Each structure stands twice: as structure tokens, then as C-alpha cells.
């Protein structure tokens, strides 16, 4: 019998064995790295399997703790590249104090992640905010925390944007609380990575309903009400860099975000006459629990993702906040139909045919140049 067991395979089998032991609550030492089970019960096995998966793709640094897939563990934090020290994020709020005094802002998905950061910024600059999503408790907590910080009211309203009747009810509630908004940020979204051959019709529909239909229901209903009251407003949609290129493995999201961009560019053209502006931000990767738990649950891809970002690091929610505040403010009244990419250069870095030549060393370049110079004729 031929046992073709390379070191790599042996190591993998050893790790699988370790993961089984871990799943029964044990502690295992391999290569000086201590893996403790992140959880009890069934999650243990999943977490340990994720560690094995990740380790085989991108080896963990010695001593690094593994805690994939468990909510009590902090999200992994892959190191930025050296050049990131040239480009530190500036999280301070950029616009002058009072930039949104007497303004009302409506933010979907405002309880978490980027939506929360944008709401915090609007509130800090004087806006009264209404945040809407499905989970009222999450919204309430965020609203309380932000109001305590800024002294300005943040109203939580439960709303599933997939349901047009719920959207209308939510806007009725907002009208009673604050009146119609001056600033609208369509930020709510759903997403998960999946090979397209595994997508069910309902999987497809769920994402398209949240992202495209949800944005359309909110935007059209609010637009009609604003037009009736002859009130101007700024609309902003948060899409993604792959809305432009498309992307495998997130096909419903790519399709729906592209639809949102078409919707916003179209309405920018049609509804300017009513005092309504429509703009789009395409963020690159920013570590939020909502995104990373569904797009890179094992943590296997974060390092390679950072590797292709010329600025050498992920973005921060506050960087999106500052751009969103500017685009929604009275400093940007000439901006409509704009699509602004904020991604540390990731999009162009992935697009350029020759960009992988960044990996070529100085000595290799000398060799390559010599070879090219030696070539005569064609
Ligand atoms: C190489 C890349 C490396 C790293 C990437 C890392 C970082 C990010 C980089 C860039 C990010 C760019 C863009 C990001 C865009 C985003 O939108 S991120 C925000 C993500 N946030 C959320 O999704 C929050 C809200 N999400 C949810 O509530 C759920 O995840 C939801 C599934 C979207 C909706 O929940 P709901 O309860 O309504 O739905 P379910 O009943 O659970 O499911 C509905 C149908 O979908 C099927 N489904 C669900 N999950 C999966 C899955 N993982 N794979 C396949 N199918 C799935 C489910 O089975 C249901 O279908 P049915 O069984 O046929 O009924
Ligand atoms: N983080 C990233 O790297 C990137 C994010 N983006 C975009 O940024 C935006 C924010 O994402 P991020 O903060 O990372 O992720 P989050 O998961 O934190 O944000 C998504 C929000 O949408 C809300 N939501 C989901 N489904 C519905 C629904 N049916 N009705 C109402 N609200 C809903 C969620 O609240 P609840 O569960 O209470 O409903 C949640 O607050 C999204 O549009 C996303 O596509 C784009 C590119 C990169």
C-alpha cells in the first residue's frame, strides 16, 4: 500500500485530530501555539475546523490565538502593511460643529457598523437622527449611547425595509417624531459569501429584497412625501466597489448594489427639479462584525485582502462617516449623481493587468531589464 503522507498532510490530519480534542473542551499545544476551545458545545467543532482551514491557507503566526467563528471572541485583526504608517486614519469629525443643526437625518441600519458611525457623526454635528432596522433593542442601545455622547436626540424605529407597508409605517412614525428628513442614508444591507451554485431562490431573494428593493421602497416613499411637501433633501446610498466590477461568490449582493447605483443615478437626473440630490459611496473593506462574520468568517482572507490594498490597511467606519457627512451637507449642494469610491486604492489595484509586478524584487528587476534590453527586433 502506498501511504502518500507529505508533512503538510500529516500536519493537517494532526490538526483535525486536535480540533476533535478541542471540541471536547481540551487544550492542545502544537508548534508552541496554545489553542483553547472558544466555546462549548457544537460551536467548538466549527471553530476548531475553521482554525484548521485557515491555518492551511494562511499559517497563523506563532502565539496568535485562534478564536474563529465565536461571537465572544474579538474579530481577528490582520496586521497592516508597513506603508500604512504613511496613511494613518484620521477619525476626528471633519466638518465644523453645528453643520447639521436644525437638520433631521434618517439612517437605515443605523444601529451597527458604518450606519452607527454615520449616525454618531450627524448627531455630533447637531442633527436629530432617526435610525431604522429590524432589531429594536440594538437600535435603542445605539440611540441611548449616541444621545448620551452628543446631547442630541436619536430615535430608534423598528423597520424591515423588505416590507413596503413597514417602511410606510416607519416613515409615518418619523414624520410624527421629527418631520421629514433633510438627510437620508440608505445603508441597510444583507450579504453572505456563497458559491452561486449553492444559492437557493430565497437566498437570492433575501439579499436583493434587503439591498435593492429595501433601498427603493425607502427612497421612493420618502421621495414622494418630500415632493408633496416641497422639501429638499440629500439622499446617500452605501454600495460597494464590486457594484461596478461584479464579483463572484457575492452575486446577489453585487447585482443588487449595481441596481442601487442605477436607481440613484437615475433619480439624480429625474428629481433634481424637486430639490433632491442623490449620491453614492462605494466603501472598500472595513472591519465590522456584520460584514466580516458573513464574508470572511474564518479570517482566512483578511491578510491577502490587506495585501492588495495599496494604502496597506483596512478602512475605518469614521473614514466613511466623514465622507458621508460631507456629501450629505450644505457644503456639497453641487454634488448629485456622484459615485465616490473610498477603498485605499483596492479597486484599481485589483484591476491593473501588471499590478502583481509589485512582488518583483530590485534584483529581479535588474535581470528583467537586462533581458528586455538584449532583445533586438520583434
Ligand atoms: C476575499 C474576500 C475576503 C474578505 C471579505 C471580508 C470583508 C469585507 C470586504 C468587503 C465587503 C464588501 C461589501 C459588503 C457588503 C455588505 O453588505 S456587508 C453587510 C453584511 N451585513 C449583513 O448581512 C447584516 C444582515 N444580515 C442578515 O440578517 C442575514 O445574514 C441574512 C441572511 C442576509 C438575512 O437574514 P434572514 O434571517 O432574513 O434570512 P435567513 O432566513 O437566515 O436566510 C434567507 C435565505 O438565505 C439563505 N442563506 C442564508 N445564509 C446563507 C449562506 N451563508 N449561504 C447560502 N445561503 C444562505 C437561507 O438558507 C435562506 O434560504 P432558504 O433556505 O432557501 O429559505
Ligand atoms: N464593512 C464593509 O467592509 C463594507 C460595507 N459595505 C456596506 O456598508 C453598509 C453597512 O455595512 P456594515 O456596517 O459593514 O454591516 P452591518 O451588518 O453592521 O450593517 C447592516 C445593517 O443593515 C441592517 N439591516 C439588515 N437587514 C435589514 C432589513 N431587512 N431591514 C432593515 N435593516 C436591515 C442591520 O440591522 P438589523 O440586523 O437590526 O436589521 C444592520 O444594522 C452596507 O450597505 C454594506 O453593504 C460596503 C462595502 C464594504
PDB file of C-alpha atoms in Angstrom, residues 59-284:
ATOM      1  CA  UNK A  59      -0.447  29.948   8.544  1.00  0.00           C
ATOM      2  CA  UNK A  60      -1.092  31.651  11.875  1.00  0.00           C
ATOM      3  CA  UNK A  61       1.796  33.438  13.496  1.00  0.00           C
ATOM      4  CA  UNK A  62       3.207  31.536  16.446  1.00  0.00           C
ATOM      5  CA  UNK A  63       1.473  32.540  19.620  1.00  0.00           C
ATOM      6  CA  UNK A  64      -1.536  34.009  17.833  1.00  0.00           C
ATOM      7  CA  UNK A  65      -4.773  32.951  19.500  1.00  0.00           C
ATOM      8  CA  UNK A  66      -7.366  31.264  17.383  1.00  0.00           C
ATOM      9  CA  UNK A  67     -10.965  32.164  18.057  1.00  0.00           C
ATOM     10  CA  UNK A  68     -12.660  31.940  14.700  1.00  0.00           C
ATOM     11  CA  UNK A  69     -16.410  31.750  14.465  1.00  0.00           C
ATOM     12  CA  UNK A  70     -17.331  32.565  18.019  1.00  0.00           C
ATOM     13  CA  UNK A  71     -19.162  35.703  18.971  1.00  0.00           C
ATOM     14  CA  UNK A  72     -17.435  36.032  22.347  1.00  0.00           C
ATOM     15  CA  UNK A  73     -14.061  36.249  20.629  1.00  0.00           C
ATOM     16  CA  UNK A  74     -12.831  39.544  19.194  1.00  0.00           C
ATOM     17  CA  UNK A  75     -12.660  39.656  15.409  1.00  0.00           C
ATOM     18  CA  UNK A  76      -9.174  38.848  14.168  1.00  0.00           C
ATOM     19  CA  UNK A  77      -7.067  41.788  13.298  1.00  0.00           C
ATOM     20  CA  UNK A  78      -4.595  41.084  10.487  1.00  0.00           C
ATOM     21  CA  UNK A  79      -1.573  43.378  10.546  1.00  0.00           C
ATOM     22  CA  UNK A  80      -1.491  46.405   8.268  1.00  0.00           C
ATOM     23  CA  UNK A  81       1.364  46.628   5.747  1.00  0.00           C
ATOM     24  CA  UNK A  82       4.384  48.855   6.555  1.00  0.00           C
ATOM     25  CA  UNK A  83       3.236  51.639   4.210  1.00  0.00           C
ATOM     26  CA  UNK A  84       0.094  52.058   6.312  1.00  0.00           C
ATOM     27  CA  UNK A  85       2.165  54.214   8.669  1.00  0.00           C
ATOM     28  CA  UNK A  86       2.117  56.889   5.916  1.00  0.00           C
ATOM     29  CA  UNK A  87      -1.663  56.771   5.864  1.00  0.00           C
ATOM     30  CA  UNK A  88      -2.997  56.749   9.424  1.00  0.00           C
ATOM     31  CA  UNK A  89      -6.764  57.078   9.610  1.00  0.00           C
ATOM     32  CA  UNK A  90      -7.927  60.394  10.985  1.00  0.00           C
ATOM     33  CA  UNK A  91     -11.060  59.623  12.910  1.00  0.00           C
ATOM     34  CA  UNK A  92     -11.853  63.173  14.010  1.00  0.00           C
ATOM     35  CA  UNK A  93     -15.117  64.550  12.679  1.00  0.00           C
ATOM     36  CA  UNK A  94     -14.184  66.786   9.771  1.00  0.00           C
ATOM     37  CA  UNK A  95     -16.968  69.322   9.296  1.00  0.00           C
ATOM     38  CA  UNK A  96     -17.418  72.316  11.618  1.00  0.00           C
ATOM     39  CA  UNK A  97     -19.601  71.942  14.707  1.00  0.00           C
ATOM     40  CA  UNK A  98     -23.240  72.724  14.026  1.00  0.00           C
ATOM     41  CA  UNK A  99     -23.042  71.685  10.352  1.00  0.00           C
ATOM     42  CA  UNK A 100     -26.304  69.760  10.786  1.00  0.00           C
ATOM     43  CA  UNK A 101     -28.037  71.965  13.367  1.00  0.00           C
ATOM     44  CA  UNK A 102     -31.794  72.027  12.798  1.00  0.00           C
ATOM     45  CA  UNK A 103     -31.486  69.133  10.357  1.00  0.00           C
ATOM     46  CA  UNK A 104     -33.158  65.750  10.572  1.00  0.00           C
ATOM     47  CA  UNK A 105     -31.314  62.646   9.369  1.00  0.00           C
ATOM     48  CA  UNK A 106     -32.747  59.210   8.611  1.00  0.00           C
ATOM     49  CA  UNK A 107     -30.262  56.324   8.546  1.00  0.00           C
ATOM     50  CA  UNK A 108     -31.240  52.735   7.734  1.00  0.00           C
ATOM     51  CA  UNK A 109     -29.122  50.140   9.509  1.00  0.00           C
ATOM     52  CA  UNK A 110     -28.047  52.952  11.845  1.00  0.00           C
ATOM     53  CA  UNK A 111     -27.688  50.692  14.879  1.00  0.00           C
ATOM     54  CA  UNK A 112     -24.452  48.952  13.878  1.00  0.00           C
ATOM     55  CA  UNK A 113     -21.208  49.272  11.919  1.00  0.00           C
ATOM     56  CA  UNK A 114     -20.941  52.041   9.351  1.00  0.00           C
ATOM     57  CA  UNK A 115     -24.544  53.192   9.913  1.00  0.00           C
ATOM     58  CA  UNK A 116     -23.838  53.721  13.572  1.00  0.00           C
ATOM     59  CA  UNK A 117     -20.670  55.717  12.811  1.00  0.00           C
ATOM     60  CA  UNK A 118     -22.527  57.956  10.346  1.00  0.00           C
ATOM     61  CA  UNK A 119     -25.365  58.494  12.825  1.00  0.00           C
ATOM     62  CA  UNK A 120     -22.866  59.372  15.542  1.00  0.00           C
ATOM     63  CA  UNK A 121     -21.236  61.952  13.242  1.00  0.00           C
ATOM     64  CA  UNK A 122     -24.531  63.513  12.186  1.00  0.00           C
ATOM     65  CA  UNK A 123     -25.664  63.712  15.799  1.00  0.00           C
ATOM     66  CA  UNK A 124     -22.349  65.198  16.913  1.00  0.00           C
ATOM     67  CA  UNK A 125     -22.781  67.958  14.328  1.00  0.00           C
ATOM     68  CA  UNK A 126     -26.251  68.827  15.552  1.00  0.00           C
ATOM     69  CA  UNK A 127     -28.693  66.615  13.639  1.00  0.00           C
ATOM     70  CA  UNK A 128     -31.730  64.970  15.150  1.00  0.00           C
ATOM     71  CA  UNK A 129     -31.484  61.379  13.921  1.00  0.00           C
ATOM     72  CA  UNK A 130     -33.903  58.567  13.233  1.00  0.00           C
ATOM     73  CA  UNK A 131     -32.341  55.116  12.868  1.00  0.00           C
ATOM     74  CA  UNK A 132     -34.267  52.180  11.440  1.00  0.00           C
ATOM     75  CA  UNK A 133     -33.645  48.448  11.159  1.00  0.00           C
ATOM     76  CA  UNK A 134     -35.157  45.142  12.283  1.00  0.00           C
ATOM     77  CA  UNK A 135     -33.667  44.820  15.770  1.00  0.00           C
ATOM     78  CA  UNK A 136     -35.245  47.395  18.052  1.00  0.00           C
ATOM     79  CA  UNK A 137     -33.056  46.540  21.067  1.00  0.00           C
ATOM     80  CA  UNK A 138     -29.889  47.142  19.056  1.00  0.00           C
ATOM     81  CA  UNK A 139     -31.255  50.458  17.796  1.00  0.00           C
ATOM     82  CA  UNK A 140     -32.331  51.519  21.283  1.00  0.00           C
ATOM     83  CA  UNK A 141     -28.897  50.840  22.741  1.00  0.00           C
ATOM     84  CA  UNK A 142     -27.139  52.750  19.979  1.00  0.00           C
ATOM     85  CA  UNK A 143     -29.618  55.633  20.243  1.00  0.00           C
ATOM     86  CA  UNK A 144     -29.099  55.917  24.000  1.00  0.00           C
ATOM     87  CA  UNK A 145     -25.322  55.781  23.689  1.00  0.00           C
ATOM     88  CA  UNK A 146     -25.146  58.416  20.958  1.00  0.00           C
ATOM     89  CA  UNK A 147     -27.616  60.764  22.652  1.00  0.00           C
ATOM     90  CA  UNK A 148     -25.632  60.481  25.887  1.00  0.00           C
ATOM     91  CA  UNK A 149     -22.496  61.442  23.949  1.00  0.00           C
ATOM     92  CA  UNK A 150     -23.834  64.281  21.822  1.00  0.00           C
ATOM     93  CA  UNK A 151     -26.862  65.585  23.696  1.00  0.00           C
ATOM     94  CA  UNK A 152     -28.930  65.342  20.522  1.00  0.00           C
ATOM     95  CA  UNK A 153     -31.964  63.106  20.098  1.00  0.00           C
ATOM     96  CA  UNK A 154     -31.659  59.801  18.239  1.00  0.00           C
ATOM     97  CA  UNK A 155     -34.974  57.993  17.701  1.00  0.00           C
ATOM     98  CA  UNK A 156     -34.972  54.221  17.109  1.00  0.00           C
ATOM     99  CA  UNK A 157     -37.699  52.846  14.834  1.00  0.00           C
ATOM    100  CA  UNK A 158     -38.091  49.139  14.054  1.00  0.00           C
ATOM    101  CA  UNK A 159     -38.499  48.503  10.345  1.00  0.00           C
ATOM    102  CA  UNK A 160     -37.803  45.691   7.919  1.00  0.00           C
ATOM    103  CA  UNK A 161     -37.025  47.528   4.693  1.00  0.00           C
ATOM    104  CA  UNK A 162     -38.112  44.497   2.649  1.00  0.00           C
ATOM    105  CA  UNK A 163     -41.723  45.233   3.555  1.00  0.00           C
ATOM    106  CA  UNK A 164     -43.150  48.346   1.839  1.00  0.00           C
ATOM    107  CA  UNK A 165     -46.003  48.584   4.375  1.00  0.00           C
ATOM    108  CA  UNK A 166     -43.490  48.514   7.251  1.00  0.00           C
ATOM    109  CA  UNK A 167     -41.453  51.199   5.503  1.00  0.00           C
ATOM    110  CA  UNK A 168     -44.534  53.426   5.155  1.00  0.00           C
ATOM    111  CA  UNK A 169     -45.385  52.899   8.845  1.00  0.00           C
ATOM    112  CA  UNK A 170     -41.819  53.703   9.870  1.00  0.00           C
ATOM    113  CA  UNK A 171     -41.920  56.932   7.872  1.00  0.00           C
ATOM    114  CA  UNK A 172     -45.295  57.830   9.412  1.00  0.00           C
ATOM    115  CA  UNK A 173     -43.674  57.391  12.805  1.00  0.00           C
ATOM    116  CA  UNK A 174     -40.726  59.546  11.782  1.00  0.00           C
ATOM    117  CA  UNK A 175     -42.992  62.294  10.474  1.00  0.00           C
ATOM    118  CA  UNK A 176     -44.684  62.417  13.885  1.00  0.00           C
ATOM    119  CA  UNK A 177     -41.375  62.434  15.786  1.00  0.00           C
ATOM    120  CA  UNK A 178     -39.256  64.757  13.688  1.00  0.00           C
ATOM    121  CA  UNK A 179     -40.953  65.664  10.426  1.00  0.00           C
ATOM    122  CA  UNK A 180     -39.471  64.627   7.096  1.00  0.00           C
ATOM    123  CA  UNK A 181     -35.674  64.367   6.890  1.00  0.00           C
ATOM    124  CA  UNK A 182     -33.106  66.656   5.281  1.00  0.00           C
ATOM    125  CA  UNK A 183     -30.591  63.812   5.066  1.00  0.00           C
ATOM    126  CA  UNK A 184     -31.333  60.214   4.101  1.00  0.00           C
ATOM    127  CA  UNK A 185     -28.698  57.483   4.237  1.00  0.00           C
ATOM    128  CA  UNK A 186     -29.636  54.124   2.734  1.00  0.00           C
ATOM    129  CA  UNK A 187     -27.121  51.916   4.465  1.00  0.00           C
ATOM    130  CA  UNK A 188     -29.026  48.756   5.470  1.00  0.00           C
ATOM    131  CA  UNK A 189     -27.815  45.643   3.682  1.00  0.00           C
ATOM    132  CA  UNK A 190     -27.587  41.886   3.801  1.00  0.00           C
ATOM    133  CA  UNK A 191     -24.850  39.717   2.375  1.00  0.00           C
ATOM    134  CA  UNK A 192     -23.055  36.376   2.657  1.00  0.00           C
ATOM    135  CA  UNK A 193     -20.391  34.614   0.632  1.00  0.00           C
ATOM    136  CA  UNK A 194     -21.608  31.547  -1.173  1.00  0.00           C
ATOM    137  CA  UNK A 195     -20.768  29.686  -4.371  1.00  0.00           C
ATOM    138  CA  UNK A 196     -23.596  30.671  -6.701  1.00  0.00           C
ATOM    139  CA  UNK A 197     -24.435  27.029  -7.410  1.00  0.00           C
ATOM    140  CA  UNK A 198     -25.410  26.724  -3.724  1.00  0.00           C
ATOM    141  CA  UNK A 199     -27.792  29.707  -3.751  1.00  0.00           C
ATOM    142  CA  UNK A 200     -31.477  28.936  -3.252  1.00  0.00           C
ATOM    143  CA  UNK A 201     -34.122  31.193  -4.802  1.00  0.00           C
ATOM    144  CA  UNK A 202     -34.860  32.501  -1.301  1.00  0.00           C
ATOM    145  CA  UNK A 203     -31.161  33.156  -0.644  1.00  0.00           C
ATOM    146  CA  UNK A 204     -31.057  35.305  -3.780  1.00  0.00           C
ATOM    147  CA  UNK A 205     -34.352  36.997  -2.975  1.00  0.00           C
ATOM    148  CA  UNK A 206     -33.379  37.791   0.607  1.00  0.00           C
ATOM    149  CA  UNK A 207     -30.328  39.810  -0.401  1.00  0.00           C
ATOM    150  CA  UNK A 208     -31.969  41.517  -3.363  1.00  0.00           C
ATOM    151  CA  UNK A 209     -35.001  42.369  -1.205  1.00  0.00           C
ATOM    152  CA  UNK A 210     -32.924  43.999   1.527  1.00  0.00           C
ATOM    153  CA  UNK A 211     -30.438  45.785  -0.687  1.00  0.00           C
ATOM    154  CA  UNK A 212     -32.252  46.780  -3.869  1.00  0.00           C
ATOM    155  CA  UNK A 213     -35.949  46.607  -3.010  1.00  0.00           C
ATOM    156  CA  UNK A 214     -35.377  47.935   0.525  1.00  0.00           C
ATOM    157  CA  UNK A 215     -33.448  50.927  -0.790  1.00  0.00           C
ATOM    158  CA  UNK A 216     -36.082  51.515  -3.473  1.00  0.00           C
ATOM    159  CA  UNK A 217     -39.013  51.296  -1.019  1.00  0.00           C
ATOM    160  CA  UNK A 218     -37.380  53.766   1.389  1.00  0.00           C
ATOM    161  CA  UNK A 219     -36.211  56.129  -1.343  1.00  0.00           C
ATOM    162  CA  UNK A 220     -39.429  56.186  -3.379  1.00  0.00           C
ATOM    163  CA  UNK A 221     -41.726  56.536  -0.373  1.00  0.00           C
ATOM    164  CA  UNK A 222     -39.619  59.298   1.162  1.00  0.00           C
ATOM    165  CA  UNK A 223     -39.146  60.990  -2.192  1.00  0.00           C
ATOM    166  CA  UNK A 224     -42.912  61.138  -2.808  1.00  0.00           C
ATOM    167  CA  UNK A 225     -43.528  62.588   0.659  1.00  0.00           C
ATOM    168  CA  UNK A 226     -40.755  65.174   0.254  1.00  0.00           C
ATOM    169  CA  UNK A 227     -42.046  66.175  -3.159  1.00  0.00           C
ATOM    170  CA  UNK A 228     -45.579  66.588  -1.754  1.00  0.00           C
ATOM    171  CA  UNK A 229     -44.243  68.888   0.977  1.00  0.00           C
ATOM    172  CA  UNK A 230     -41.910  70.710  -1.453  1.00  0.00           C
ATOM    173  CA  UNK A 231     -38.964  69.937   0.826  1.00  0.00           C
ATOM    174  CA  UNK A 232     -35.418  69.389  -0.465  1.00  0.00           C
ATOM    175  CA  UNK A 233     -33.148  66.610   0.816  1.00  0.00           C
ATOM    176  CA  UNK A 234     -29.881  64.761   0.268  1.00  0.00           C
ATOM    177  CA  UNK A 235     -30.010  61.005  -0.367  1.00  0.00           C
ATOM    178  CA  UNK A 236     -26.908  58.857   0.013  1.00  0.00           C
ATOM    179  CA  UNK A 237     -26.606  55.134  -0.749  1.00  0.00           C
ATOM    180  CA  UNK A 238     -23.800  52.952   0.571  1.00  0.00           C
ATOM    181  CA  UNK A 239     -22.881  50.395  -2.102  1.00  0.00           C
ATOM    182  CA  UNK A 240     -19.520  48.652  -2.595  1.00  0.00           C
ATOM    183  CA  UNK A 241     -16.595  48.657  -5.021  1.00  0.00           C
ATOM    184  CA  UNK A 242     -17.803  45.443  -6.658  1.00  0.00           C
ATOM    185  CA  UNK A 243     -21.100  47.083  -7.611  1.00  0.00           C
ATOM    186  CA  UNK A 244     -19.069  48.294 -10.587  1.00  0.00           C
ATOM    187  CA  UNK A 245     -16.991  45.223 -11.436  1.00  0.00           C
ATOM    188  CA  UNK A 246     -19.359  42.488 -10.266  1.00  0.00           C
ATOM    189  CA  UNK A 247     -17.917  39.753  -8.060  1.00  0.00           C
ATOM    190  CA  UNK A 248     -18.161  36.020  -7.816  1.00  0.00           C
ATOM    191  CA  UNK A 249     -19.323  34.479  -4.527  1.00  0.00           C
ATOM    192  CA  UNK A 250     -21.457  37.520  -3.595  1.00  0.00           C
ATOM    193  CA  UNK A 251     -23.543  37.562  -6.756  1.00  0.00           C
ATOM    194  CA  UNK A 252     -26.894  38.638  -5.223  1.00  0.00           C
ATOM    195  CA  UNK A 253     -25.170  41.489  -3.392  1.00  0.00           C
ATOM    196  CA  UNK A 254     -23.215  42.563  -6.495  1.00  0.00           C
ATOM    197  CA  UNK A 255     -26.382  42.525  -8.605  1.00  0.00           C
ATOM    198  CA  UNK A 256     -28.467  44.386  -6.016  1.00  0.00           C
ATOM    199  CA  UNK A 257     -25.799  47.029  -5.290  1.00  0.00           C
ATOM    200  CA  UNK A 258     -25.429  47.650  -9.043  1.00  0.00           C
ATOM    201  CA  UNK A 259     -29.204  48.145  -9.120  1.00  0.00           C
ATOM    202  CA  UNK A 260     -28.990  50.642  -6.260  1.00  0.00           C
ATOM    203  CA  UNK A 261     -26.389  52.617  -8.189  1.00  0.00           C
ATOM    204  CA  UNK A 262     -28.625  52.684 -11.269  1.00  0.00           C
ATOM    205  CA  UNK A 263     -31.568  53.786  -9.098  1.00  0.00           C
ATOM    206  CA  UNK A 264     -29.611  56.632  -7.515  1.00  0.00           C
ATOM    207  CA  UNK A 265     -28.045  57.875 -10.747  1.00  0.00           C
ATOM    208  CA  UNK A 266     -31.466  57.792 -12.424  1.00  0.00           C
ATOM    209  CA  UNK A 267     -33.217  59.693  -9.644  1.00  0.00           C
ATOM    210  CA  UNK A 268     -30.382  62.244  -9.531  1.00  0.00           C
ATOM    211  CA  UNK A 269     -31.322  63.089 -13.100  1.00  0.00           C
ATOM    212  CA  UNK A 270     -35.087  62.976 -12.597  1.00  0.00           C
ATOM    213  CA  UNK A 271     -35.689  64.505  -9.162  1.00  0.00           C
ATOM    214  CA  UNK A 272     -33.155  67.338  -9.051  1.00  0.00           C
ATOM    215  CA  UNK A 273     -36.042  69.571 -10.058  1.00  0.00           C
ATOM    216  CA  UNK A 274     -37.692  68.805  -6.720  1.00  0.00           C
ATOM    217  CA  UNK A 275     -34.634  69.785  -4.668  1.00  0.00           C
ATOM    218  CA  UNK A 276     -33.442  66.209  -4.165  1.00  0.00           C
ATOM    219  CA  UNK A 277     -29.784  65.144  -4.534  1.00  0.00           C
ATOM    220  CA  UNK A 278     -28.662  61.503  -4.873  1.00  0.00           C
ATOM    221  CA  UNK A 279     -25.112  60.293  -4.306  1.00  0.00           C
ATOM    222  CA  UNK A 280     -23.277  57.040  -3.693  1.00  0.00           C
ATOM    223  CA  UNK A 281     -20.308  55.918  -1.606  1.00  0.00           C
ATOM    224  CA  UNK A 282     -18.528  52.694  -2.552  1.00  0.00           C
ATOM    225  CA  UNK A 283     -16.534  51.612   0.511  1.00  0.00           C
ATOM    226  CA  UNK A 284     -13.696  49.114   0.351  1.00  0.00           C
TER     227      UNK A 284
END
